[in-house]
Amino acid sequence: MLCVLLPVSLAYAEKWHFPDVERIVAVGDVHGAYDGLIATLQGAGVIDDKLAWSGGKTHLVFTGDLLDRGAKSRDVMDLVMRLEKEALRDGGRVHLVLGNHEVMNLTGDLRYVANAEYIAFLDMEKRKERRRWYKRFKNGTPEDMDESTVLSQFNKKAPPGFFGHRRAFRHDGIYGKWLLEKPFIVVVNETAFVHGGLPAFVAEYGLEGPNVTLKQHLNEYVVTRDYLADNDVMSPIDRFKEIPKMFAGLANAGQIPDEYLDEVQTAIDLSESPLHWGAGPTWYRGTAMCNQLVEGDALNRVFRRIGASRVAMGHTPTVTRVVQQRMNGQVVEIDTGMLKSNYKGSGNALVIEGDALSVVNEDGRKDLSPIDHPLRVGHESLAISDAAMADILANGSIADTNSGGATWRIVTVTKGEHTVSAYFRELQGAEEGVILELAAYRLDRLLGLDMIPATVRRVIGDRQGIMQFIPEDAITELHRVASGRGKEMYCSREKQVAVMHVFDALINNQGRTPLSMLYSPDDWLLILIGHDTSFSTEVERPEYLRDIELTVGDQWRAALAKLDDDTLRTALGGVLDDARLAALARRRDALINKE
C-alpha cells in the first residue's frame, strides 16, 4: 500500500535542506549507550563537561536508532531533546532522522526493547492501567490455567514499566509526539543523512516520499493503534507483527464491532507500508552492502533527485567498528557499534568541515579519518583483508580434506591464526599461458566487481595449480532455491545477477550455471566461480545470455573505459594469450557502445 503523495510547499521542503553549514557532526546508532554518546559528543566539541551545548553553529545529526537494546535509551532521548533547544539558541541545529528502532517502538514492534529500558518508565506506569490490561490478558487465557502461570506469562510480555513505556510512545506521549515530528532524511550542505540507506523509493518520490508519505503512514498507524487500544479492540501488549493475523481471525469470528472495522483495516493495510521493510529508508541496506557496479547508478539517481552528492548512514554496523567509506567517498558508514555490550564497538562521530571529513572517537582521538570499506569477497565477517586472504592461499600450510571432484579438490590452508577452506586445481601443461580462473579474478578486481573470491597460483609438491578461497558455509544458487533461503537479500539478487550477466558477456562465459553461483549466508552477496569456459576468441554473447537484456549503465561504462588495451595486457598478459586479449577488448568496446 502506498498513499498518494500530498503537495509539498517549498517552505515545507526547506525543512529538510540546510545549506551553508560550516561544521557538521554526525553520530550513528546509539542504542542506549548513554556514556559512550556523552564521551563522543564531548570529543567532538558539541557539549561541555556539564553536558550543555557548546557546539555554537554546528549542526549535529543523529542517524536514528537512539534506543533499543541499551539500558539508558530514555536518558539518550532526553539529552537529544534538550540539546535541540540549546543548539537553536546558539544558532546551531540538532537533527534526528528516524531509524527502524524508533519506528518499531512507535508501532509496537518491541522485539529489541531491553527490560532495563522498560524499568526506566516505571514512573509513568499507572497501577490502574496495569490491572486493566492484566484482566484483559487473563480473560484470553484458558480457564484451567492457574493464576501464577497467567501472571508469569503476563509479566514476561509486559515487564515492569511496560505500560509506562507504551504510554510514552503514544501519538500524544512525550516521546511519541516528539518522534512523530521527525523526518526520515535530511540534506545538510550536499550530504544526505538517513538511517538505513537510499532505496529506489527515494529516487522516484524525492524527499517527499519518506518525509511526507511514509510519515503519513507512520502517524496514521500510531493514531489508529492508540484509538483501537483506547476502545479495547486491542491491547498495548499486541505486537506489531501479530496484529494483521490477529485482526483477521477476530474479524472472521465476528468479534470486531462494526464501528471499528475501518480502523482495523487501516491498521492491517498500513502494516504493509514500505516503512516496515527493505524498500524503505530505515531498513534498506543496499547502499551499505552492494558494490558500486551493482548500486552506483541507482544511488546517483537518488542524489540527483534530492540534491545531494554524498550519504552518511547507520543501521549496518561496520565490520571494522570504525567509520568507513565506499563508492569513492559517496557513501559514509557511521554505525560503529557504540553499544559495547551488543556490538563490541565504540562511539565515533563523523565531522564534516567544507570538503574535509574527519572522525572523533569516544576516547578523545581527533586525528582519525574514514577508512575505505574493506574488500572481503566471501568473508565479510572475517577480519581478513582481500590481500591477506590471497597471502594465506599463496603461502599457508595445506592439508587435504576430500577429493571435491574430478577437477578441483578441497583443501584447508592455515597461516598464523587463520584457517580457511579453498579449492585447488592442478594446471595442465597446455594451460601455462592461459589460466582462465585467474584471469577472471584479476579482471574482477580491475573492474571493482568484487564477486570472485581470492585466487592465486600455487605449487603443491611438484604440481603447478591455482588456489581459490571458498567459504565453508557457502551454498550454491541451486541449493538456495531448493531450500528457500536468502529470499530477502540485503543486496538485491536481481541487481547482483544483472551485473553478473554483463561480466559474463564481457568474458564470454559459456559455463555459467546455478552451481557456479555461490552465497555466504553471513551477507548473501553473490560469489562467482567456474570460469574455465570463458575468454574465448568469439565476440558474440554466450548462449545463455542471447535472450537477456543487459543493463550497462554509467558505472559499468566508466569501469570498462578504464580497461584500455595497455591495462588489459599488463594485468592479464601472463594468463591470457594475445588472441583472447584482443577478443576481450572487442567485447569491452561492444558493451561500452551498447545503446
XYZ file of C-alpha atoms in Angstrom:
595
model
C 0.000 0.000 0.000
C 1.296 3.469 -0.864
C -0.728 6.609 -0.266
C -0.938 9.343 -2.895
C 1.698 11.989 -2.268
C 0.409 15.245 -0.857
C 1.517 18.553 -2.401
C 4.533 19.889 -0.552
C 5.200 23.592 -0.375
C 8.718 24.895 -0.964
C 8.767 26.274 2.576
C 7.953 22.827 3.953
C 10.533 21.100 1.772
C 13.166 23.519 3.063
C 12.774 21.926 6.490
C 14.827 19.053 5.099
C 17.559 21.083 3.307
C 20.181 23.020 5.248
C 22.779 24.802 3.072
C 25.875 26.804 4.023
C 26.614 24.921 7.239
C 30.237 25.370 8.306
C 30.535 22.326 10.548
C 28.552 19.085 10.737
C 28.904 16.361 13.359
C 27.086 13.085 12.712
C 26.579 10.136 15.066
C 25.239 6.709 14.167
C 23.293 4.136 16.146
C 23.481 4.872 19.884
C 21.148 2.124 21.150
C 21.028 3.478 24.653
C 24.807 3.733 25.055
C 24.499 6.963 27.009
C 28.024 7.062 28.434
C 29.626 6.357 25.060
C 27.478 9.064 23.499
C 28.491 11.640 26.110
C 32.187 10.916 25.576
C 31.776 11.066 21.793
C 29.886 14.379 21.825
C 32.401 15.909 24.215
C 35.231 14.754 21.973
C 33.505 16.405 19.026
C 33.165 19.644 20.985
C 29.384 19.927 20.862
C 28.766 19.513 24.608
C 30.852 20.641 27.582
C 31.723 18.907 30.842
C 28.303 19.900 32.219
C 26.614 18.291 29.180
C 25.384 21.671 27.903
C 25.529 22.591 24.213
C 28.915 24.024 23.282
C 28.850 23.487 19.535
C 27.908 27.015 18.521
C 26.568 26.923 14.939
C 27.438 23.270 14.397
C 24.719 21.017 13.014
C 24.628 17.763 14.990
C 22.918 14.899 13.152
C 21.752 11.611 14.642
C 21.013 8.981 12.006
C 18.442 7.136 14.111
C 18.348 4.169 16.499
C 18.846 6.154 19.669
C 17.058 3.410 21.552
C 16.524 -0.354 22.000
C 18.929 -2.888 23.488
C 20.710 -0.401 25.779
C 19.527 0.341 29.314
C 19.797 4.142 29.063
C 17.706 4.780 25.969
C 15.442 7.208 27.815
C 18.446 9.190 29.024
C 19.700 9.396 25.445
C 16.357 10.723 24.175
C 16.146 13.256 27.000
C 19.628 14.517 26.168
C 18.849 14.894 22.454
C 15.571 16.682 23.199
C 17.364 19.162 25.449
C 20.242 19.748 23.025
C 17.773 20.541 20.244
C 16.617 23.606 22.175
C 20.043 24.669 23.382
C 21.614 24.426 19.921
C 18.901 26.598 18.382
C 19.605 29.349 20.896
C 23.248 29.431 19.758
C 22.496 29.314 16.033
C 23.192 25.595 15.674
C 20.851 22.693 14.996
C 20.292 19.149 16.190
C 18.703 16.852 13.627
C 17.309 13.411 14.354
C 16.245 11.259 11.420
C 14.127 8.263 12.303
C 15.661 4.810 12.375
C 13.907 1.484 12.231
C 14.047 1.189 16.030
C 12.270 4.496 16.571
C 9.586 3.290 14.165
C 9.397 -0.092 15.905
C 8.858 1.482 19.311
C 6.153 3.731 17.916
C 4.317 0.899 16.158
C 4.565 -1.689 18.922
C 7.304 -3.881 17.441
C 9.162 -4.348 20.703
C 11.436 -7.285 19.928
C 14.587 -5.415 20.933
C 13.448 -3.436 23.982
C 15.536 -4.476 26.987
C 13.837 -4.987 30.346
C 16.063 -2.251 31.756
C 14.570 0.135 29.205
C 11.063 -0.662 30.447
C 12.138 -0.135 34.056
C 13.181 3.411 33.161
C 9.471 4.133 32.545
C 8.153 2.866 35.898
C 7.414 6.443 36.927
C 4.937 6.710 34.052
C 3.183 3.400 34.681
C -0.170 3.567 36.482
C -1.273 0.681 38.674
C -4.837 1.029 37.466
C -3.658 0.726 33.889
C -1.594 -2.381 34.606
C -4.538 -4.029 36.389
C -6.806 -3.234 33.436
C -4.584 -4.910 30.893
C -3.859 -7.849 33.166
C -7.599 -8.503 33.454
C -7.939 -8.409 29.675
C -4.945 -10.701 29.260
C -6.311 -13.179 31.812
C -9.665 -13.307 30.042
C -7.860 -14.558 26.941
C -6.145 -17.483 28.688
C -7.599 -21.000 29.232
C -9.968 -21.196 32.203
C -7.981 -24.018 33.808
C -4.690 -22.094 33.813
C -3.615 -21.294 37.350
C -3.177 -17.688 38.458
C 0.581 -17.882 38.936
C 1.113 -19.118 35.374
C -1.137 -16.403 33.965
C 0.720 -13.748 35.955
C 4.097 -15.123 34.885
C 3.116 -15.039 31.221
C 1.717 -11.537 31.574
C 4.873 -10.215 33.254
C 7.003 -11.792 30.553
C 5.025 -9.996 27.857
C 4.701 -6.796 29.872
C 7.671 -6.392 32.279
C 7.576 -3.697 34.964
C 7.430 -0.299 33.278
C 5.991 -1.729 30.050
C 2.779 0.297 30.155
C 4.646 3.452 31.090
C 6.825 2.851 28.050
C 3.796 2.342 25.820
C 2.166 5.500 27.214
C 5.314 7.492 26.458
C 5.376 6.299 22.835
C 1.722 7.006 22.062
C 0.992 9.646 19.425
C 0.287 12.068 22.292
C 3.028 10.743 24.610
C 6.163 12.659 25.469
C 8.455 10.654 23.181
C 5.863 9.549 20.647
C 4.796 13.103 19.857
C 8.428 14.200 19.601
C 9.476 11.354 17.294
C 6.455 11.694 15.042
C 7.667 15.174 14.136
C 10.997 13.865 12.813
C 11.866 13.255 9.144
C 13.466 10.190 7.616
C 16.062 12.078 5.570
C 17.702 15.497 5.799
C 20.285 17.045 3.481
C 22.891 19.291 5.105
C 25.026 21.044 2.518
C 25.280 18.218 -0.042
C 25.320 15.303 2.403
C 22.147 13.289 2.868
C 21.662 11.753 6.317
C 19.490 8.677 6.590
C 19.315 5.649 8.830
C 19.414 2.619 6.534
C 20.148 3.766 3.002
C 18.719 5.381 -0.111
C 16.407 2.987 -1.961
C 14.707 3.449 -5.335
C 11.657 4.738 -3.466
C 13.565 7.972 -2.784
C 14.706 8.320 -6.397
C 11.092 8.017 -7.503
C 9.436 10.319 -4.973
C 12.251 12.526 -3.703
C 12.355 13.624 -0.072
C 8.578 13.926 -0.103
C 8.326 10.143 -0.403
C 9.794 9.336 3.001
C 9.257 12.664 4.750
C 5.607 13.076 3.780
C 4.132 9.798 2.552
C 5.905 7.430 4.943
C 5.392 9.904 7.765
C 1.668 9.846 6.950
C 1.756 6.064 7.149
C 3.546 6.173 10.484
C 1.352 8.842 12.051
C -1.861 7.218 10.895
C -0.773 3.800 12.105
C 0.183 5.047 15.582
C -3.002 7.103 15.958
C -5.119 4.160 14.773
C -3.395 1.747 17.122
C -3.895 4.090 20.081
C -7.563 4.551 19.179
C -8.167 0.798 18.991
C -6.396 0.243 22.320
C -8.373 3.059 23.968
C -11.566 1.324 22.851
C -10.428 -2.126 23.982
C -10.316 -3.568 20.456
C -6.671 -4.453 21.038
C -4.088 -4.265 23.803
C -0.706 -2.498 24.066
C 0.694 -6.000 24.539
C -0.314 -6.963 20.987
C 2.857 -6.865 18.942
C 3.108 -5.267 15.519
C 3.849 -8.435 13.559
C 0.969 -10.309 15.208
C -1.721 -7.707 14.537
C -2.745 -8.469 10.905
C -3.263 -12.166 11.656
C -4.951 -11.396 14.980
C -7.382 -8.927 13.437
C -8.146 -11.256 10.530
C -9.043 -14.018 12.979
C -11.211 -11.732 15.087
C -12.989 -10.365 12.010
C -13.702 -13.860 10.690
C -15.159 -14.771 14.078
C -17.333 -11.640 14.086
C -15.629 -10.341 17.237
C -14.826 -6.828 15.988
C -17.695 -4.313 16.372
C -18.772 -2.800 13.074
C -17.876 0.726 14.159
C -14.174 -0.258 14.360
C -13.847 -2.259 11.141
C -12.494 0.688 9.136
C -9.778 1.394 11.692
C -8.873 -2.298 11.898
C -8.488 -2.434 8.111
C -6.374 0.721 8.207
C -4.014 -0.925 10.705
C -3.748 -4.028 8.512
C -3.124 -2.008 5.338
C -0.533 0.259 6.909
C 1.416 -2.727 8.253
C 2.368 -3.384 4.596
C 3.876 0.069 4.018
C 7.493 0.310 2.748
C 8.047 1.958 6.119
C 8.403 -1.508 7.645
C 10.547 -3.395 5.134
C 13.632 -3.223 2.956
C 12.244 -0.829 0.343
C 12.068 1.957 2.924
C 14.938 4.192 4.072
C 15.064 2.847 7.641
C 15.656 -0.791 6.627
C 17.364 -0.580 3.231
C 20.902 -1.999 3.218
C 21.717 -1.921 -0.489
C 23.653 1.339 -0.116
C 25.847 -0.286 2.530
C 26.121 -3.807 1.117
C 26.126 -3.624 -2.698
C 29.251 -2.704 -4.640
C 29.455 0.267 -6.961
C 28.658 -1.655 -10.154
C 25.512 -3.014 -8.500
C 24.283 0.099 -6.686
C 26.154 3.096 -8.073
C 23.720 4.103 -10.823
C 20.722 3.794 -8.503
C 22.481 5.879 -5.864
C 23.303 8.625 -8.339
C 19.651 8.774 -9.399
C 18.728 9.405 -5.770
C 21.408 12.073 -5.418
C 20.126 13.930 -8.469
C 16.569 13.747 -7.148
C 17.326 15.092 -3.659
C 20.222 17.472 -4.362
C 22.999 15.530 -2.628
C 26.391 14.134 -3.601
C 27.130 12.043 -0.504
C 25.176 9.986 2.040
C 26.053 9.260 5.672
C 24.094 6.461 7.308
C 23.891 3.979 10.155
C 21.899 0.744 10.566
C 24.576 -1.626 9.230
C 27.425 -1.851 11.780
C 30.793 -1.502 10.105
C 32.824 -4.708 10.169
C 35.841 -2.758 11.412
C 33.808 -0.869 14.068
C 35.235 2.405 12.800
C 33.770 4.904 10.329
C 34.095 3.584 6.778
C 33.547 4.992 3.300
C 32.834 3.341 -0.031
C 31.966 4.183 -3.643
C 34.770 6.760 -3.848
C 33.553 8.513 -0.714
C 29.943 8.885 -1.858
C 28.841 6.589 0.985
C 29.984 7.009 4.590
C 29.055 4.322 7.123
C 28.882 5.686 10.668
C 27.333 2.883 12.752
C 30.389 1.723 14.668
C 28.622 -0.395 17.286
C 28.563 2.169 20.096
C 26.713 -0.179 22.466
C 29.688 -2.287 23.521
C 27.665 -4.994 25.273
C 25.988 -5.907 21.994
C 28.294 -4.806 19.219
C 31.792 -4.670 20.740
C 32.360 -1.270 19.145
C 32.677 2.290 20.393
C 31.369 5.790 19.837
C 32.587 7.623 16.748
C 31.451 10.933 15.277
C 31.869 11.946 11.647
C 32.944 15.597 11.316
C 32.441 17.447 8.031
C 34.009 20.875 7.573
C 33.951 22.101 3.986
C 35.267 19.251 1.848
C 37.207 17.668 4.723
C 35.978 14.593 6.571
C 37.423 13.507 9.896
C 36.447 11.252 12.781
C 36.420 11.782 16.537
C 36.021 8.786 18.835
C 34.844 8.437 22.413
C 38.421 8.032 23.627
C 39.168 11.590 22.544
C 41.151 10.894 19.370
C 40.554 13.588 16.762
C 43.185 12.685 14.169
C 41.173 9.919 12.530
C 39.680 9.669 9.035
C 37.092 7.360 7.489
C 38.758 4.210 6.198
C 37.890 2.503 2.941
C 35.295 -0.240 3.245
C 37.391 -3.421 3.375
C 37.182 -5.801 0.424
C 36.326 -9.286 1.692
C 34.719 -11.356 -1.053
C 33.042 -14.329 0.589
C 34.309 -13.488 4.065
C 32.661 -10.229 5.103
C 32.558 -11.250 8.756
C 36.234 -12.304 8.969
C 38.857 -9.730 9.887
C 40.998 -10.713 6.887
C 41.555 -8.321 4.009
C 41.454 -9.480 0.410
C 45.223 -9.134 0.197
C 45.686 -11.095 3.437
C 43.398 -13.846 2.141
C 45.461 -14.091 -1.039
C 48.619 -14.334 1.091
C 47.111 -17.170 3.157
C 46.242 -19.070 -0.028
C 49.661 -18.497 -1.576
C 51.818 -19.189 1.466
C 49.821 -21.070 4.108
C 50.321 -24.718 5.055
C 47.987 -27.146 3.300
C 46.037 -30.232 4.308
C 43.725 -32.182 2.020
C 40.192 -32.656 3.323
C 38.454 -34.510 0.487
C 38.672 -35.027 -3.237
C 35.950 -32.492 -4.049
C 35.629 -33.602 -7.653
C 37.472 -34.671 -10.758
C 38.940 -31.214 -11.453
C 39.022 -29.336 -8.151
C 39.761 -30.701 -4.724
C 39.013 -29.099 -1.391
C 41.915 -28.292 0.914
C 42.371 -26.405 4.151
C 45.010 -23.692 4.330
C 46.458 -22.349 7.570
C 48.652 -19.357 8.222
C 49.067 -17.900 11.679
C 45.716 -17.832 13.474
C 43.648 -18.194 10.315
C 42.481 -21.434 8.707
C 40.346 -21.282 5.567
C 38.887 -23.661 3.025
C 39.961 -23.471 -0.595
C 39.765 -25.239 -3.936
C 42.973 -26.387 -5.614
C 43.175 -27.328 -9.265
C 46.306 -28.600 -10.930
C 47.210 -26.847 -14.179
C 47.776 -28.926 -17.259
C 50.751 -28.208 -19.488
C 48.693 -26.512 -22.180
C 47.322 -24.043 -19.638
C 50.626 -22.488 -18.647
C 49.978 -19.270 -20.563
C 46.192 -19.337 -20.332
C 44.818 -19.583 -16.798
C 41.180 -18.666 -17.132
C 40.071 -18.648 -13.490
C 42.991 -16.438 -12.549
C 42.231 -14.127 -15.469
C 38.619 -13.812 -14.298
C 39.771 -12.969 -10.773
C 42.206 -10.288 -11.924
C 39.622 -8.747 -14.236
C 37.094 -8.744 -11.401
C 39.422 -6.660 -9.281
C 40.231 -4.273 -12.141
C 36.526 -3.618 -12.630
C 35.636 -3.374 -8.946
C 33.137 -6.198 -9.472
C 34.200 -7.855 -6.209
C 32.347 -11.119 -6.804
C 35.181 -13.585 -7.464
C 36.953 -14.828 -4.319
C 40.702 -14.532 -3.857
C 42.518 -16.706 -6.415
C 46.292 -17.293 -6.630
C 48.849 -19.510 -8.319
C 50.174 -22.203 -6.002
C 52.660 -25.038 -6.193
C 51.946 -28.131 -4.109
C 54.856 -30.532 -4.290
C 55.592 -30.795 -7.992
C 52.096 -29.754 -9.032
C 51.515 -26.305 -10.517
C 47.979 -25.104 -9.876
C 45.623 -22.395 -8.727
C 44.083 -21.993 -5.306
C 40.730 -20.271 -4.755
C 39.116 -19.348 -1.455
C 35.674 -20.785 -0.815
C 33.583 -20.082 2.322
C 32.922 -23.224 4.345
C 29.238 -22.339 4.690
C 28.756 -21.320 1.041
C 25.693 -22.640 -0.734
C 25.040 -22.719 -4.458
C 22.188 -20.944 -6.191
C 20.705 -24.371 -6.845
C 20.696 -25.219 -3.144
C 19.499 -21.733 -2.176
C 16.420 -22.041 -4.368
C 15.683 -25.573 -3.205
C 15.985 -24.605 0.464
C 14.066 -21.340 0.159
C 16.830 -19.402 1.891
C 18.062 -15.896 1.133
C 14.739 -14.578 -0.124
C 15.297 -11.159 1.431
C 18.867 -10.375 0.475
C 20.303 -7.099 1.727
C 21.747 -6.545 -1.737
C 19.036 -7.337 -4.277
C 19.601 -10.641 -6.053
C 18.142 -9.166 -9.237
C 20.687 -6.344 -9.218
C 23.574 -8.706 -8.480
C 22.571 -11.112 -11.243
C 22.215 -8.239 -13.739
C 25.826 -7.273 -13.024
C 26.922 -10.906 -13.366
C 25.281 -11.015 -16.796
C 27.353 -8.063 -18.023
C 30.530 -9.628 -16.657
C 29.756 -12.963 -18.315
C 29.111 -11.157 -21.599
C 32.465 -9.404 -21.230
C 34.422 -12.626 -20.635
C 32.191 -14.750 -22.902
C 31.482 -17.212 -20.120
C 29.806 -20.245 -21.667
C 29.619 -22.213 -18.434
C 27.510 -20.183 -16.000
C 25.121 -22.442 -14.098
C 23.412 -22.283 -10.676
C 26.296 -24.414 -9.380
C 28.835 -21.691 -10.183
C 26.860 -19.049 -8.283
C 27.559 -19.181 -4.546
C 26.444 -17.232 -1.475
C 27.836 -16.954 2.016
C 24.833 -16.706 4.364
C 26.560 -14.065 6.511
C 25.848 -11.426 3.842
C 24.139 -13.163 0.852
C 26.437 -11.450 -1.603
C 26.940 -13.291 -4.875
C 30.213 -15.212 -5.273
C 31.199 -16.328 -8.776
C 33.354 -19.360 -9.565
C 33.757 -21.722 -12.508
C 35.242 -19.666 -15.347
C 37.039 -22.477 -17.162
C 34.949 -21.983 -20.297
C 35.447 -18.217 -20.503
C 37.608 -15.864 -22.580
C 37.061 -17.475 -25.975
C 38.035 -15.611 -29.127
C 34.371 -15.132 -30.065
C 32.708 -11.747 -29.752
C 29.106 -12.942 -29.615
C 27.415 -13.343 -26.250
C 27.333 -16.726 -24.513
C 24.320 -18.811 -25.467
C 22.616 -18.375 -22.091
C 22.648 -14.577 -22.495
C 21.332 -14.366 -26.064
C 17.771 -13.501 -24.959
C 18.651 -11.490 -21.839
C 18.680 -7.702 -21.956
C 21.944 -6.472 -20.479
C 21.925 -3.459 -18.179
C 25.045 -1.447 -18.981
C 24.754 1.784 -17.025
C 27.108 4.653 -16.317
C 29.025 2.744 -13.641
C 29.713 -0.158 -15.995
C 30.756 2.150 -18.842
C 33.131 4.037 -16.556
C 34.677 0.787 -15.291
C 35.015 -0.621 -18.808
C 36.523 2.607 -20.134
C 39.404 2.219 -17.660
C 40.293 -1.132 -19.238
C 42.340 0.230 -22.117
C 44.439 -2.210 -24.115
C 47.635 -1.468 -22.178
C 45.884 -2.040 -18.846
C 44.479 -5.368 -20.010
C 47.825 -6.501 -21.395
C 49.675 -5.553 -18.197
C 47.166 -7.229 -15.863
C 46.236 -10.279 -17.929
C 49.158 -10.806 -20.277
C 50.526 -13.678 -18.228
C 47.222 -15.545 -18.060
C 45.599 -14.815 -21.447
C 47.175 -15.085 -24.907
C 47.049 -12.321 -27.498
C 44.030 -13.701 -29.340
C 41.963 -13.873 -26.165
C 43.047 -10.386 -25.098
C 42.037 -8.989 -28.480
C 38.608 -10.644 -28.274
C 38.154 -9.343 -24.722
C 38.898 -5.816 -25.965
C 36.323 -6.150 -28.749
C 33.661 -7.318 -26.279
C 34.598 -4.413 -23.986
C 34.031 -1.941 -26.800
C 30.715 -3.535 -27.737
C 29.445 -3.160 -24.164
C 30.609 0.444 -23.884
C 28.810 1.303 -27.118
C 25.665 -0.662 -26.298
C 22.571 1.502 -26.705
